[in-house]
Amino acid sequence: MSTQATLQSFSNTLRGTTGGATSNASSSAATASSTHNFFDIIDGYLNRMLPRDKTMKVLLVDDNVLPMIASAFSQTELLTHGVYLVESLNSAARQRNLMKMLRCYILLRPTLASVEAAGAELRMAKYRNYHVLFCGAASAEMLDRLAQADNDSLVEQVQEIFCDFNAVNKDAFVLEMPSPQSLVSSAVPAMQVRRLAEGLASLMVAQRRRPYIRYQRSSPFVQRVAAELVSILKSDPALYDYPARDSVLLLLDRSDDPLTPLLTPWTYQAMLHEHVGLRSNTLKLPPDVQGAEEEGYVFSERDDAFFEHNMFSNWGDLCNNVKKYVDQCKAALNLDRSTATLEELKSFMQNIPQTKSLTGAVTKHTTVTTYLSSEIKRRNLLEMSLLEQDMIASSSQSDHWSRLQAFASRPSTAQEDLTRLCLIYHLRYEQPGGASQVTQYLDRVEANYALVLRKLRQYYGVNRPTDRLFAATGVMATIMKTLVDVGNIYTQHEPVLKRTLLQLYSGQLESAAYPYLSQPTSSSGGGGGMTSVEYKPKEVMVYMCGGYTFEEAALIHAVNTQTAFKPNDVSNFATGGLGVRASIGGEATLNSKSFISLLNQVAPS
C-alpha cells in the first residue's frame, strides 16, 4: 500500500472511530461518567482498547501516559487482557529482538515527539502488528508521519481514546506534565498552556459534556488556558458537540488560596502525601523504616477497601480504625490472644496463603500509621498544628508571636515546619513590603530565604487583602464559637474553594470576577443565550491551575457525599438540593514542600 493510501486509510479509520467506533468507545466511558468515577472512565476506554482474548500483547506507552497506566491498572489486571509486557515507547534501552507472536498496542499523547517515537518503532517493527491509540485528538500531520513510517503496512487500527488524565481518586485527577510553573510569570511556555487545554477538552469528550466555562479573571495564566481551550473547542465543533447538562468547568488559580497548602493536614490521604509523598498513588517509606516494602505501597480507593473507607478520616478516627482492622485480622486467623503482636501475626500469616491479602493490607496500614505517629511525635506536630489553627480561627498577634518564638528556640523544631509557621504568620499579620518579624527565622534556613516572603505576597497579590483566607474574628465570631460546636480544633480551617463552590452552586458567584466563556440561559442552562447570574449548576469540575491539595480533594468528596455544607446552606441550590456533584483536577497534588518549591519559581518583581 502506498504512503498516501495508507494515510487515507488512517484518516478514515480515525475519523470513522471519532464519529462511530470512538462513540462506542466513549459510550463505556459515558456510562461510567454518570457515576463521576475517573477510574471507571479509564477502565471503559482501556477495556475496549485491549480486548480480553487469548492473543498475547505488548503495551508501549509514552512517558506522559505511563503514570496513568500505573495509577489505573495493576499487573494482574493487565494480564487478564493478555498484556505480558509494558514498556516505555520513549526508552532507548528497549530490546530489539523480534517477537512476532505479540500484538503491539501503542498508547500515546498526540504530540509530535511521541509520534516520532512511534514512527521509529514502526520503521524497525519487531511485533506481528500494531494498534495505535491516541489519548486525544490527533492532527493530520501526525497521521501523515505515522503513514510514512509504516513501510510494511503493519498498523491495523488507529483510534482516538479520550483518557488524557491520571485518576487520583474517583472524583480527582491530574493532567500529567512537568512541575507547575510560576503562574505569575508570563514566560510559561505556550506548549504547557496547550497541554492543559487539550487535557480539559479530552475530559469533555470522555464525560460527554461540554460544560459552561467560568474562569478566574484576576489570573493571567487562567485567562491563557481559557483562551486556548476555546480555540481547541472551535477547531473541531463536531467532536465537542455535547450538551452541558447543568455542568460548569471552573478554572481557578492556585494563588487564590496560598494558605491551604501550608497547613499540617490531619486526614489519612493528605498525611501520607505531606509526610511521605504519593506518586501515582504509590508511597515509598524511607528505607530505614522497619517493615517497609522496598517497592512501596499502593494507596488507591480503587483496590484497597480499608483505604477507601478511611482516606478522609481524621487522625484519631484512623488510629481507632486501624486497631479494629488488626482485631479483624486476628479474628480471621483465629488468633484470639489479646497479647498477640503484629510480628506474631505476620509470622503466622506466612503459613496461611488464604489470609495473605488481608494480612498484607493490615501490615501495610499498621506500618504506615506507625511511621506517621513517630513523625507526629518527633516534630511535635500536634502543638504546632494547634498554633496554625489558632492563627486561622482567631486574632491574637502577641500570643501567636510568642508561641512562634518558642518553637523557633527549640533545636528539635524542623526548619520546614518553622518555615511554614513563618509564612502563615506573615500572611495573617504583616503588611507586604514592610519590615517582617519572621525574617530572622527564615534566614536560618538558607541565606536570603526570606525572599520567599516577597514571592508569597507577589504570588497571592500584593494589594489583595488576606483576611479572606482566615476565619471571621471579632466579638460576633467569639459569640458564635461559644454557641456553636466548631468540631475538631485541628481541622477548623476551610479552603477558599468551599466558599467559592457554595456561591457557585447557589447562583451567587460574582460574574465580574468569574465570567462565563459559554453563556447559559436563565431557564434550563442547556444552550446559548444571555448569561444568568442566578444559574445554578448541578455538576462542577474544578480545575486548579498550579495544583490542588488533598484537603481540597477531601472537600470535593464531602460535596459528593452530601456532608460539605450545612442544611441551611443548600436551601438555594440547584433543583435537587443536595444532589449536586463535584470533581477536581490540577497539574499536581501539592503538599507543603512542593508548594514552597512552586513559590521559589516565582520571579521576584
Coordinates of C-alpha atoms in Angstrom, one line a residue:
M1 CA 0.0 0.0 0.0
S2 CA 1.3 3.5 -0.9
T3 CA 2.1 6.0 1.7
Q4 CA -0.8 8.2 0.5
A5 CA -3.2 5.2 0.5
T6 CA -2.0 4.3 4.0
L7 CA -2.6 7.9 5.2
Q8 CA -6.1 7.8 3.7
S9 CA -6.8 4.5 5.5
F10 CA -5.5 6.0 8.7
S11 CA -7.7 9.1 8.3
N12 CA -10.8 7.1 7.5
T13 CA -10.2 4.8 10.5
L14 CA -9.5 7.6 12.8
R15 CA -12.4 9.9 11.8
G16 CA -14.7 6.9 11.5
T17 CA -14.0 6.0 15.1
T18 CA -14.5 9.5 16.2
G19 CA -18.0 9.5 14.9
G20 CA -18.8 5.8 15.2
A21 CA -16.4 3.4 16.9
T22 CA -15.0 6.1 19.2
S23 CA -18.5 7.0 20.0
N24 CA -18.9 3.3 21.0
A25 CA -15.7 3.5 23.0
S26 CA -16.9 6.7 24.5
S27 CA -20.2 5.0 25.5
S28 CA -18.4 2.9 28.1
A29 CA -16.8 6.0 29.5
A30 CA -20.1 7.9 29.3
T31 CA -21.8 5.3 31.3
A32 CA -19.0 5.4 33.8
S33 CA -19.0 9.2 33.8
S34 CA -22.6 9.2 35.2
T35 CA -21.0 7.8 38.3
H36 CA -18.4 10.6 38.3
N37 CA -15.7 8.0 38.6
F38 CA -12.4 8.8 36.8
F39 CA -11.2 5.2 37.3
D40 CA -14.2 3.8 35.6
I41 CA -13.8 6.2 32.6
I42 CA -10.2 4.9 32.1
D43 CA -11.5 1.3 32.6
G44 CA -14.2 1.8 29.9
Y45 CA -11.7 3.0 27.3
L46 CA -8.9 0.5 28.0
N47 CA -11.2 -2.5 28.3
R48 CA -12.4 -1.7 24.8
M49 CA -8.9 -0.9 23.6
L50 CA -7.4 -4.2 25.0
P51 CA -9.9 -7.0 24.3
R52 CA -9.9 -9.9 26.8
D53 CA -9.0 -12.5 24.3
K54 CA -6.3 -15.2 24.1
T55 CA -3.8 -13.2 22.0
M56 CA -0.6 -12.1 23.6
K57 CA 0.0 -8.4 23.7
V58 CA 2.7 -5.8 24.4
L59 CA 1.7 -2.3 25.5
L60 CA 4.0 0.5 24.6
V61 CA 3.2 3.8 26.3
D62 CA 4.9 7.2 26.1
D63 CA 6.2 8.9 29.2
N64 CA 3.2 11.1 29.6
V65 CA 0.8 8.1 29.6
L66 CA 2.8 5.8 31.8
P67 CA 1.6 7.3 35.1
M68 CA -2.0 6.9 34.0
I69 CA -1.5 3.2 33.4
A70 CA 0.4 2.8 36.7
S71 CA -2.5 4.5 38.6
A72 CA -5.4 2.8 36.9
F73 CA -4.2 -0.8 36.3
S74 CA -2.4 -3.4 38.3
Q75 CA -0.1 -6.0 36.7
T76 CA -2.8 -8.7 37.4
E77 CA -5.4 -6.7 35.5
L78 CA -3.2 -6.2 32.5
L79 CA -2.6 -9.9 32.4
T80 CA -6.3 -10.6 32.2
H81 CA -6.2 -8.6 29.0
G82 CA -3.3 -10.7 27.6
V83 CA -0.7 -7.9 28.2
Y84 CA 2.5 -9.7 29.1
L85 CA 4.9 -6.7 28.6
V86 CA 4.6 -3.0 29.3
E87 CA 7.4 -0.8 28.0
S88 CA 8.2 2.9 27.6
L89 CA 7.8 4.0 24.0
N90 CA 10.5 6.7 24.5
S91 CA 13.1 4.4 26.1
A92 CA 16.3 3.9 24.0
A93 CA 17.2 0.9 26.1
R94 CA 14.3 -1.3 24.8
Q95 CA 15.3 -4.7 23.4
R96 CA 15.1 -5.0 19.7
N97 CA 14.6 -8.8 19.5
L98 CA 11.9 -9.9 17.1
M99 CA 8.7 -11.1 18.9
K100 CA 6.3 -11.8 16.1
M101 CA 4.0 -13.8 18.5
L102 CA 2.9 -10.5 20.1
R103 CA 0.5 -7.9 19.0
C104 CA 1.6 -4.4 19.9
Y105 CA -0.7 -1.6 21.2
I106 CA 0.8 1.8 21.3
L107 CA -0.8 4.3 23.6
L108 CA 0.4 7.9 23.3
R109 CA -0.5 11.5 23.7
P110 CA -1.0 13.4 20.5
T111 CA 2.4 15.1 20.5
L112 CA 4.9 15.2 17.6
A113 CA 7.7 13.8 19.9
S114 CA 5.6 10.8 20.8
V115 CA 4.5 10.3 17.2
E116 CA 8.2 10.3 16.2
A117 CA 8.9 7.6 18.8
A118 CA 6.0 5.5 17.4
G119 CA 7.3 6.1 13.9
A120 CA 10.8 4.8 14.9
E121 CA 9.1 1.7 16.3
L122 CA 7.2 1.1 13.0
R123 CA 10.3 1.5 10.9
M124 CA 12.1 -1.2 12.9
A125 CA 8.9 -3.3 13.6
K126 CA 9.5 -6.3 15.8
Y127 CA 5.9 -7.3 16.5
R128 CA 3.2 -9.0 14.5
N129 CA 1.0 -6.0 14.0
Y130 CA 0.3 -2.6 15.6
H131 CA -2.7 -0.7 17.1
V132 CA -2.1 3.0 17.6
L133 CA -4.3 4.8 20.1
F134 CA -4.1 8.5 20.8
C135 CA -5.2 9.9 24.1
G136 CA -6.8 12.8 22.5
A137 CA -7.4 14.3 19.0
A138 CA -4.6 13.7 16.5
S139 CA -3.7 16.1 13.8
A140 CA -3.4 15.3 10.1
E141 CA 0.4 15.9 10.3
M142 CA 0.7 13.2 13.0
L143 CA -1.2 10.8 10.8
D144 CA 1.0 11.6 7.9
R145 CA 4.1 10.9 9.9
L146 CA 2.7 7.5 11.0
A147 CA 1.8 6.6 7.5
Q148 CA 5.2 7.4 6.2
A149 CA 6.8 5.2 8.9
D150 CA 4.5 2.2 8.3
N151 CA 6.5 0.7 5.4
D152 CA 5.3 -2.8 5.9
S153 CA 1.6 -1.9 6.5
L154 CA 1.5 -3.4 9.9
V155 CA -0.8 -0.8 11.5
E156 CA -4.2 -2.4 11.7
Q157 CA -6.0 0.3 13.7
V158 CA -5.7 3.9 14.6
Q159 CA -8.1 5.3 17.3
E160 CA -8.6 8.3 19.5
I161 CA -9.5 7.5 23.0
F162 CA -10.1 10.3 25.5
C163 CA -8.4 9.3 28.7
D164 CA -5.7 12.0 28.8
F165 CA -5.6 12.3 32.6
N166 CA -4.4 10.3 35.6
A167 CA -7.1 9.2 38.1
V168 CA -6.1 10.0 41.7
N169 CA -9.4 9.5 43.3
K170 CA -12.8 8.6 42.0
D171 CA -13.5 12.4 41.8
A172 CA -10.0 13.8 41.5
F173 CA -7.4 13.7 38.6
V174 CA -4.2 15.3 37.4
L175 CA -3.0 16.2 34.0
E176 CA 0.5 14.8 33.8
M177 CA 3.1 17.5 32.9
P178 CA 6.3 19.0 34.2
S179 CA 6.1 20.6 37.7
P180 CA 3.7 23.6 37.8
Q181 CA 5.5 26.7 36.7
S182 CA 5.4 30.1 38.2
L183 CA 1.8 31.2 37.5
V184 CA 2.6 34.9 38.0
S185 CA 5.1 34.8 35.1
S186 CA 4.1 35.4 31.5
A187 CA 7.0 33.2 30.5
V188 CA 5.1 29.9 30.9
P189 CA 5.7 28.1 27.6
A190 CA 2.8 28.1 25.2
M191 CA 3.1 24.3 24.8
Q192 CA 2.3 23.8 28.6
V193 CA -0.8 26.0 28.3
R194 CA -1.8 24.0 25.2
R195 CA -1.3 20.7 27.1
L196 CA -3.7 21.8 29.9
A197 CA -6.3 23.0 27.4
E198 CA -6.0 19.7 25.4
G199 CA -6.4 17.7 28.6
L200 CA -9.6 19.6 29.6
A201 CA -11.0 19.2 26.1
S202 CA -10.3 15.5 26.2
L203 CA -12.2 15.2 29.5
M204 CA -15.2 16.9 28.0
V205 CA -15.4 14.1 25.4
A206 CA -14.7 11.4 28.0
Q207 CA -17.6 12.7 30.2
R208 CA -19.8 13.5 27.2
R209 CA -20.2 17.1 28.5
R210 CA -19.5 20.5 27.1
P211 CA -19.8 22.4 30.4
Y212 CA -20.2 26.1 30.6
I213 CA -16.8 27.5 31.4
R214 CA -16.1 30.1 34.1
Y215 CA -12.7 31.3 34.9
Q216 CA -10.9 33.5 37.5
R217 CA -10.5 36.8 35.7
S218 CA -7.7 38.0 38.1
S219 CA -5.3 35.3 36.9
P220 CA -3.5 36.0 33.6
F221 CA -2.4 32.3 33.4
V222 CA -6.0 31.1 33.8
Q223 CA -7.1 33.5 31.1
R224 CA -4.5 32.0 28.8
V225 CA -5.7 28.5 29.5
A226 CA -9.3 29.5 28.9
A227 CA -8.5 31.2 25.6
E228 CA -6.6 28.1 24.4
L229 CA -9.4 25.8 25.4
V230 CA -11.9 27.9 23.4
S231 CA -9.6 27.7 20.4
I232 CA -9.5 23.9 20.7
L233 CA -13.2 23.6 21.0
K234 CA -13.8 25.8 17.9
S235 CA -11.2 23.8 15.9
D236 CA -13.5 20.7 15.8
P237 CA -17.0 21.7 16.8
A238 CA -18.5 18.2 15.9
L239 CA -16.1 16.4 18.3
Y240 CA -17.1 18.5 21.3
D241 CA -20.8 18.8 20.4
Y242 CA -22.3 17.6 23.7
P243 CA -24.9 19.1 25.9
A244 CA -23.9 21.0 29.1
R245 CA -26.3 19.0 31.3
D246 CA -26.3 21.7 34.0
S247 CA -22.5 21.5 34.4
V248 CA -19.7 24.1 34.8
L249 CA -16.0 23.9 34.4
L250 CA -14.5 26.3 36.9
L251 CA -10.9 27.4 36.1
L252 CA -9.1 28.7 39.2
D253 CA -5.5 29.7 40.1
R254 CA -3.7 28.1 43.0
S255 CA -2.6 31.6 44.0
D256 CA -6.2 32.3 45.1
D257 CA -5.5 30.3 48.2
P258 CA -1.8 30.0 49.2
L259 CA -2.7 29.2 52.8
T260 CA -4.2 25.7 52.5
P261 CA -1.0 24.0 51.2
L262 CA 1.0 25.4 54.1
L263 CA -1.1 23.8 56.9
T264 CA -0.5 20.5 58.6
P265 CA -3.1 18.0 57.3
W266 CA -4.9 15.5 59.6
T267 CA -6.7 13.2 57.2
Y268 CA -5.2 9.9 56.1
Q269 CA -4.5 10.5 52.4
A270 CA -3.3 14.1 53.0
M271 CA -1.0 13.0 55.8
L272 CA 0.5 10.3 53.6
H273 CA 1.3 12.9 50.9
E274 CA 2.6 15.5 53.3
H275 CA 4.9 13.3 55.4
V276 CA 6.0 10.8 52.8
G277 CA 4.7 11.7 49.4
L278 CA 2.3 9.9 47.0
R279 CA 3.2 9.5 43.3
S280 CA 0.7 7.7 41.0
N281 CA -1.0 6.6 44.2
T282 CA 2.2 4.8 45.3
L283 CA 4.0 5.6 48.6
K284 CA 7.6 4.7 49.4
L285 CA 8.6 4.9 53.1
P286 CA 12.2 5.8 53.9
P287 CA 14.5 2.7 53.6
D288 CA 15.4 2.8 57.3
V289 CA 11.7 2.3 58.4
Q290 CA 11.3 -1.2 59.9
G291 CA 9.0 -3.4 57.9
A292 CA 8.8 -1.0 54.9
E293 CA 8.4 -2.7 51.5
E294 CA 11.2 -1.7 49.1
E295 CA 8.9 -1.4 46.1
G296 CA 6.4 0.8 48.1
Y297 CA 2.8 0.6 48.8
V298 CA -0.2 1.3 46.6
F299 CA -2.8 3.6 48.3
S300 CA -5.9 3.7 46.0
E301 CA -9.5 3.6 46.9
R302 CA -10.0 1.5 43.8
D303 CA -8.4 -1.7 45.2
D304 CA -8.0 -1.1 48.9
A305 CA -11.2 -1.3 50.9
F306 CA -9.7 -0.1 54.2
F307 CA -8.2 2.9 52.5
E308 CA -11.4 3.7 50.6
H309 CA -13.3 3.9 53.9
N310 CA -10.6 5.8 55.8
M311 CA -8.8 8.0 53.3
F312 CA -10.7 11.1 54.6
S313 CA -10.8 10.1 58.2
N314 CA -9.0 12.3 60.8
W315 CA -6.0 11.0 62.7
G316 CA -7.9 10.0 65.8
D317 CA -10.6 8.0 63.9
L318 CA -7.9 6.5 61.7
C319 CA -5.9 5.1 64.7
N320 CA -9.1 3.6 66.1
N321 CA -10.0 2.0 62.8
V322 CA -6.5 0.6 62.3
K323 CA -6.8 -1.1 65.7
K324 CA -10.2 -2.6 64.7
Y325 CA -8.6 -3.7 61.4
V326 CA -5.9 -5.6 63.3
D327 CA -8.5 -7.2 65.6
Q328 CA -10.4 -8.2 62.5
C329 CA -7.3 -9.9 61.2
K330 CA -6.8 -11.7 64.5
A331 CA -10.3 -13.0 64.3
A332 CA -9.8 -14.2 60.7
L333 CA -6.8 -16.1 61.8
N334 CA -8.4 -17.5 64.9
L335 CA -5.7 -15.9 66.9
D336 CA -7.6 -14.6 69.8
R337 CA -4.9 -14.0 72.4
S338 CA -5.0 -10.3 73.3
T339 CA -1.2 -10.3 73.7
A340 CA -0.6 -11.3 70.1
T341 CA 1.8 -8.8 68.5
L342 CA 2.0 -7.7 64.9
E343 CA 5.2 -9.7 64.4
E344 CA 3.4 -12.9 65.6
L345 CA 0.6 -12.1 63.2
K346 CA 3.0 -11.7 60.3
S347 CA 4.8 -14.9 61.1
F348 CA 1.5 -16.9 61.4
M349 CA 0.1 -15.4 58.3
Q350 CA 3.0 -16.6 56.1
N351 CA 1.8 -20.2 56.6
I352 CA -1.8 -19.5 55.6
P353 CA -2.0 -18.4 51.9
Q354 CA -5.7 -17.7 52.0
T355 CA -5.2 -14.9 54.5
K356 CA -2.3 -13.3 52.8
S357 CA -4.3 -10.5 51.2
L358 CA -5.9 -9.5 54.5
T359 CA -2.8 -9.6 56.5
G360 CA -0.8 -7.8 53.8
A361 CA -3.3 -4.9 53.9
V362 CA -3.2 -4.9 57.7
T363 CA 0.6 -4.9 57.7
K364 CA 0.7 -2.1 55.2
H365 CA -1.6 0.2 57.2
T366 CA -0.1 -0.6 60.6
T367 CA 3.4 0.0 59.2
V368 CA 2.5 3.3 57.7
T369 CA 0.4 4.6 60.6
T370 CA 3.2 3.7 63.0
Y371 CA 5.6 5.8 60.9
L372 CA 3.1 8.7 60.8
S373 CA 2.8 8.5 64.6
S374 CA 6.6 8.7 65.0
E375 CA 6.7 11.7 62.7
I376 CA 4.0 13.5 64.7
K377 CA 5.8 12.9 67.9
R378 CA 9.3 13.7 66.6
R379 CA 8.2 17.0 65.0
N380 CA 5.7 17.9 67.8
L381 CA 3.0 18.4 65.1
L382 CA 0.1 18.4 67.5
E383 CA 1.2 21.5 69.3
M384 CA 2.4 23.1 66.1
S385 CA -0.9 22.4 64.3
L386 CA -2.7 24.0 67.2
L387 CA -0.8 27.2 66.7
E388 CA -1.6 27.1 63.0
Q389 CA -5.3 26.6 63.6
D390 CA -5.3 29.3 66.2
M391 CA -3.8 31.8 63.8
I392 CA -6.5 30.9 61.3
A393 CA -9.5 30.9 63.7
S394 CA -8.6 33.9 66.0
S395 CA -6.6 37.1 66.0
S396 CA -4.1 37.4 68.8
Q397 CA -0.9 38.7 67.3
S398 CA 1.2 39.0 70.5
D399 CA 0.2 35.5 71.8
H400 CA 0.8 33.9 68.4
W401 CA 4.2 35.6 68.0
S402 CA 5.4 34.5 71.4
R403 CA 4.4 30.9 70.6
L404 CA 6.2 31.1 67.3
Q405 CA 9.3 32.3 69.0
A406 CA 9.1 29.4 71.4
F407 CA 9.1 27.0 68.5
A408 CA 12.0 28.8 66.9
S409 CA 14.1 28.5 70.1
R410 CA 13.7 24.7 70.2
P411 CA 16.5 22.8 68.5
S412 CA 14.0 20.0 67.8
T413 CA 11.9 22.2 65.6
A414 CA 12.3 21.2 61.9
Q415 CA 13.2 24.0 59.6
E416 CA 10.5 23.1 57.2
D417 CA 7.9 23.4 60.0
L418 CA 9.3 26.7 61.2
T419 CA 9.2 28.0 57.6
R420 CA 5.5 27.1 57.3
L421 CA 4.7 28.9 60.6
C422 CA 6.6 32.0 59.5
L423 CA 4.7 32.1 56.1
I424 CA 1.3 31.7 57.8
Y425 CA 2.1 34.3 60.4
H426 CA 3.3 36.7 57.6
L427 CA 0.0 36.2 55.7
R428 CA -2.0 36.7 58.9
Y429 CA -0.4 39.8 60.4
E430 CA 2.2 41.5 58.3
Q431 CA 1.9 44.0 55.6
P432 CA 3.6 43.4 52.2
G433 CA 6.6 45.5 51.6
G434 CA 7.1 46.3 55.2
A435 CA 9.6 45.0 57.8
S436 CA 8.9 41.4 58.8
Q437 CA 9.5 39.9 62.2
V438 CA 9.8 36.4 60.8
T439 CA 12.8 37.2 58.5
Q440 CA 15.2 36.4 61.3
Y441 CA 13.9 32.8 61.4
L442 CA 13.7 32.3 57.7
D443 CA 17.3 33.4 57.3
R444 CA 18.3 30.4 59.4
V445 CA 17.0 28.1 56.8
E446 CA 19.0 29.5 53.9
A447 CA 20.8 32.7 53.0
N448 CA 18.3 35.2 51.6
Y449 CA 15.5 32.7 52.0
A450 CA 13.3 35.5 53.4
L451 CA 12.9 36.5 49.8
V452 CA 10.1 33.8 49.8
L453 CA 8.0 36.3 51.8
R454 CA 8.0 38.7 48.9
K455 CA 7.4 36.0 46.5
L456 CA 4.5 34.7 48.5
R457 CA 2.8 38.1 48.5
Q458 CA 3.6 38.6 44.9
Y459 CA 2.1 35.2 44.1
Y460 CA -1.1 35.9 46.1
G461 CA -1.3 39.6 45.0
V462 CA 0.4 42.4 46.8
N463 CA -2.8 44.5 47.1
R464 CA -5.2 41.7 47.9
P465 CA -6.4 41.6 51.5
T466 CA -5.5 38.3 53.2
D467 CA -8.5 38.5 55.6
R468 CA -10.5 36.3 53.2
L469 CA -8.0 33.4 53.8
F470 CA -8.8 33.3 57.5
A471 CA -11.9 32.8 59.7
A472 CA -14.0 35.7 60.8
T473 CA -12.9 37.3 64.0
G474 CA -14.2 39.8 66.5
V475 CA -17.0 39.9 69.1
M476 CA -19.7 38.2 67.0
A477 CA -17.3 35.4 65.9
T478 CA -16.4 34.8 69.5
I479 CA -20.0 34.5 70.4
M480 CA -20.7 32.1 67.6
K481 CA -17.8 29.9 68.6
T482 CA -19.2 29.8 72.1
L483 CA -22.7 28.8 70.9
V484 CA -21.7 26.5 68.0
D485 CA -19.6 23.4 68.1
V486 CA -16.6 24.1 65.9
G487 CA -15.7 20.3 65.8
N488 CA -12.1 19.2 65.7
I489 CA -9.8 22.0 66.8
Y490 CA -7.1 20.7 64.4
T491 CA -9.4 21.0 61.4
Q492 CA -11.0 24.4 61.8
H493 CA -9.5 25.7 58.5
E494 CA -11.7 25.6 55.5
P495 CA -10.2 26.1 52.0
V496 CA -11.3 29.1 50.0
L497 CA -12.7 26.6 47.5
K498 CA -15.5 25.8 49.8
R499 CA -16.9 29.3 49.8
T500 CA -16.4 29.6 46.1
L501 CA -18.4 26.4 45.5
L502 CA -21.1 27.4 47.8
Q503 CA -21.5 30.7 45.9
L504 CA -21.4 28.9 42.5
Y505 CA -24.0 26.2 43.4
S506 CA -26.3 28.8 44.8
G507 CA -26.0 31.1 41.8
Q508 CA -24.2 33.9 43.7
L509 CA -20.7 33.6 42.4
E510 CA -19.8 37.1 41.1
S511 CA -19.8 37.1 37.3
A512 CA -17.4 40.0 37.1
A513 CA -14.7 38.1 39.0
Y514 CA -15.6 34.7 37.5
P515 CA -17.1 35.4 34.0
Y516 CA -18.5 32.9 31.6
L517 CA -16.9 31.8 28.4
S518 CA -20.1 29.9 27.5
Q519 CA -23.4 31.5 28.2
P520 CA -26.2 29.6 29.9
T521 CA -29.8 30.6 29.5
S522 CA -31.7 31.6 32.5
S523 CA -34.2 28.8 32.2
S524 CA -32.6 25.5 31.7
G525 CA -28.9 26.2 31.2
G526 CA -28.9 24.0 28.1
G527 CA -27.7 26.2 25.4
G528 CA -26.7 29.7 24.3
G529 CA -28.3 32.9 25.3
M530 CA -27.8 35.7 27.8
T531 CA -25.8 35.0 31.0
S532 CA -27.9 34.3 34.0
V533 CA -26.3 35.4 37.3
E534 CA -28.8 33.0 39.0
Y535 CA -27.6 30.0 37.0
K536 CA -27.2 27.1 39.5
P537 CA -25.3 24.1 38.1
K538 CA -25.7 20.6 39.4
E539 CA -22.2 19.4 38.4
V540 CA -19.0 21.4 38.8
M541 CA -15.5 20.3 37.6
V542 CA -12.9 22.5 39.3
Y543 CA -9.5 22.8 37.6
M544 CA -6.9 24.4 39.8
C545 CA -4.0 25.8 37.7
G546 CA -0.9 25.1 39.8
G547 CA -2.2 22.1 41.6
Y548 CA -4.6 21.2 44.3
T549 CA -4.2 19.7 47.8
F550 CA -5.7 16.6 49.3
E551 CA -7.6 18.8 51.8
E552 CA -9.4 20.3 48.8
A553 CA -9.9 16.7 47.4
A554 CA -11.5 15.8 50.7
L555 CA -13.8 18.8 50.3
I556 CA -14.9 17.5 46.9
H557 CA -15.6 14.1 48.4
A558 CA -17.7 15.8 51.1
V559 CA -19.7 17.6 48.4
N560 CA -20.4 14.3 46.7
T561 CA -21.3 12.5 50.0
Q562 CA -23.6 15.5 50.9
T563 CA -21.6 16.4 54.0
A564 CA -19.8 19.5 52.9
F565 CA -22.4 22.1 53.6
K566 CA -24.9 22.8 56.3
P567 CA -28.6 22.2 55.5
N568 CA -29.4 25.9 55.6
D569 CA -26.5 26.5 53.1
V570 CA -28.2 24.4 50.4
S571 CA -31.7 25.8 50.5
N572 CA -30.9 27.9 47.4
F573 CA -29.0 25.2 45.5
A574 CA -30.0 23.9 42.1
T575 CA -33.0 21.7 41.7
G576 CA -32.3 18.6 43.6
G577 CA -30.7 20.4 46.5
L578 CA -28.1 18.2 48.0
G579 CA -27.8 16.2 44.7
V580 CA -25.0 18.5 43.5
R581 CA -21.8 16.8 42.3
A582 CA -18.2 18.0 42.0
S583 CA -14.7 16.9 40.8
I584 CA -11.3 18.5 41.0
G585 CA -8.1 18.4 38.9
G586 CA -4.8 20.1 38.5
E587 CA -1.2 19.6 37.3
A588 CA -0.2 18.1 40.6
T589 CA -1.4 17.2 44.1
L590 CA 0.5 19.6 46.3
N591 CA 2.0 19.2 49.8
S592 CA 3.8 22.0 51.7
K593 CA 7.2 21.0 50.2
S594 CA 6.0 21.1 46.6
F595 CA 4.1 24.3 47.2
I596 CA 7.1 26.1 48.7
S597 CA 9.1 24.8 45.7
L598 CA 6.5 26.4 43.5
L599 CA 6.9 29.7 45.3
N600 CA 10.6 29.6 44.7
Q601 CA 10.0 29.5 41.0
V602 CA 8.3 32.9 41.2
A603 CA 10.4 35.5 39.5
P604 CA 10.7 38.4 42.0
S605 CA 9.4 41.7 40.7

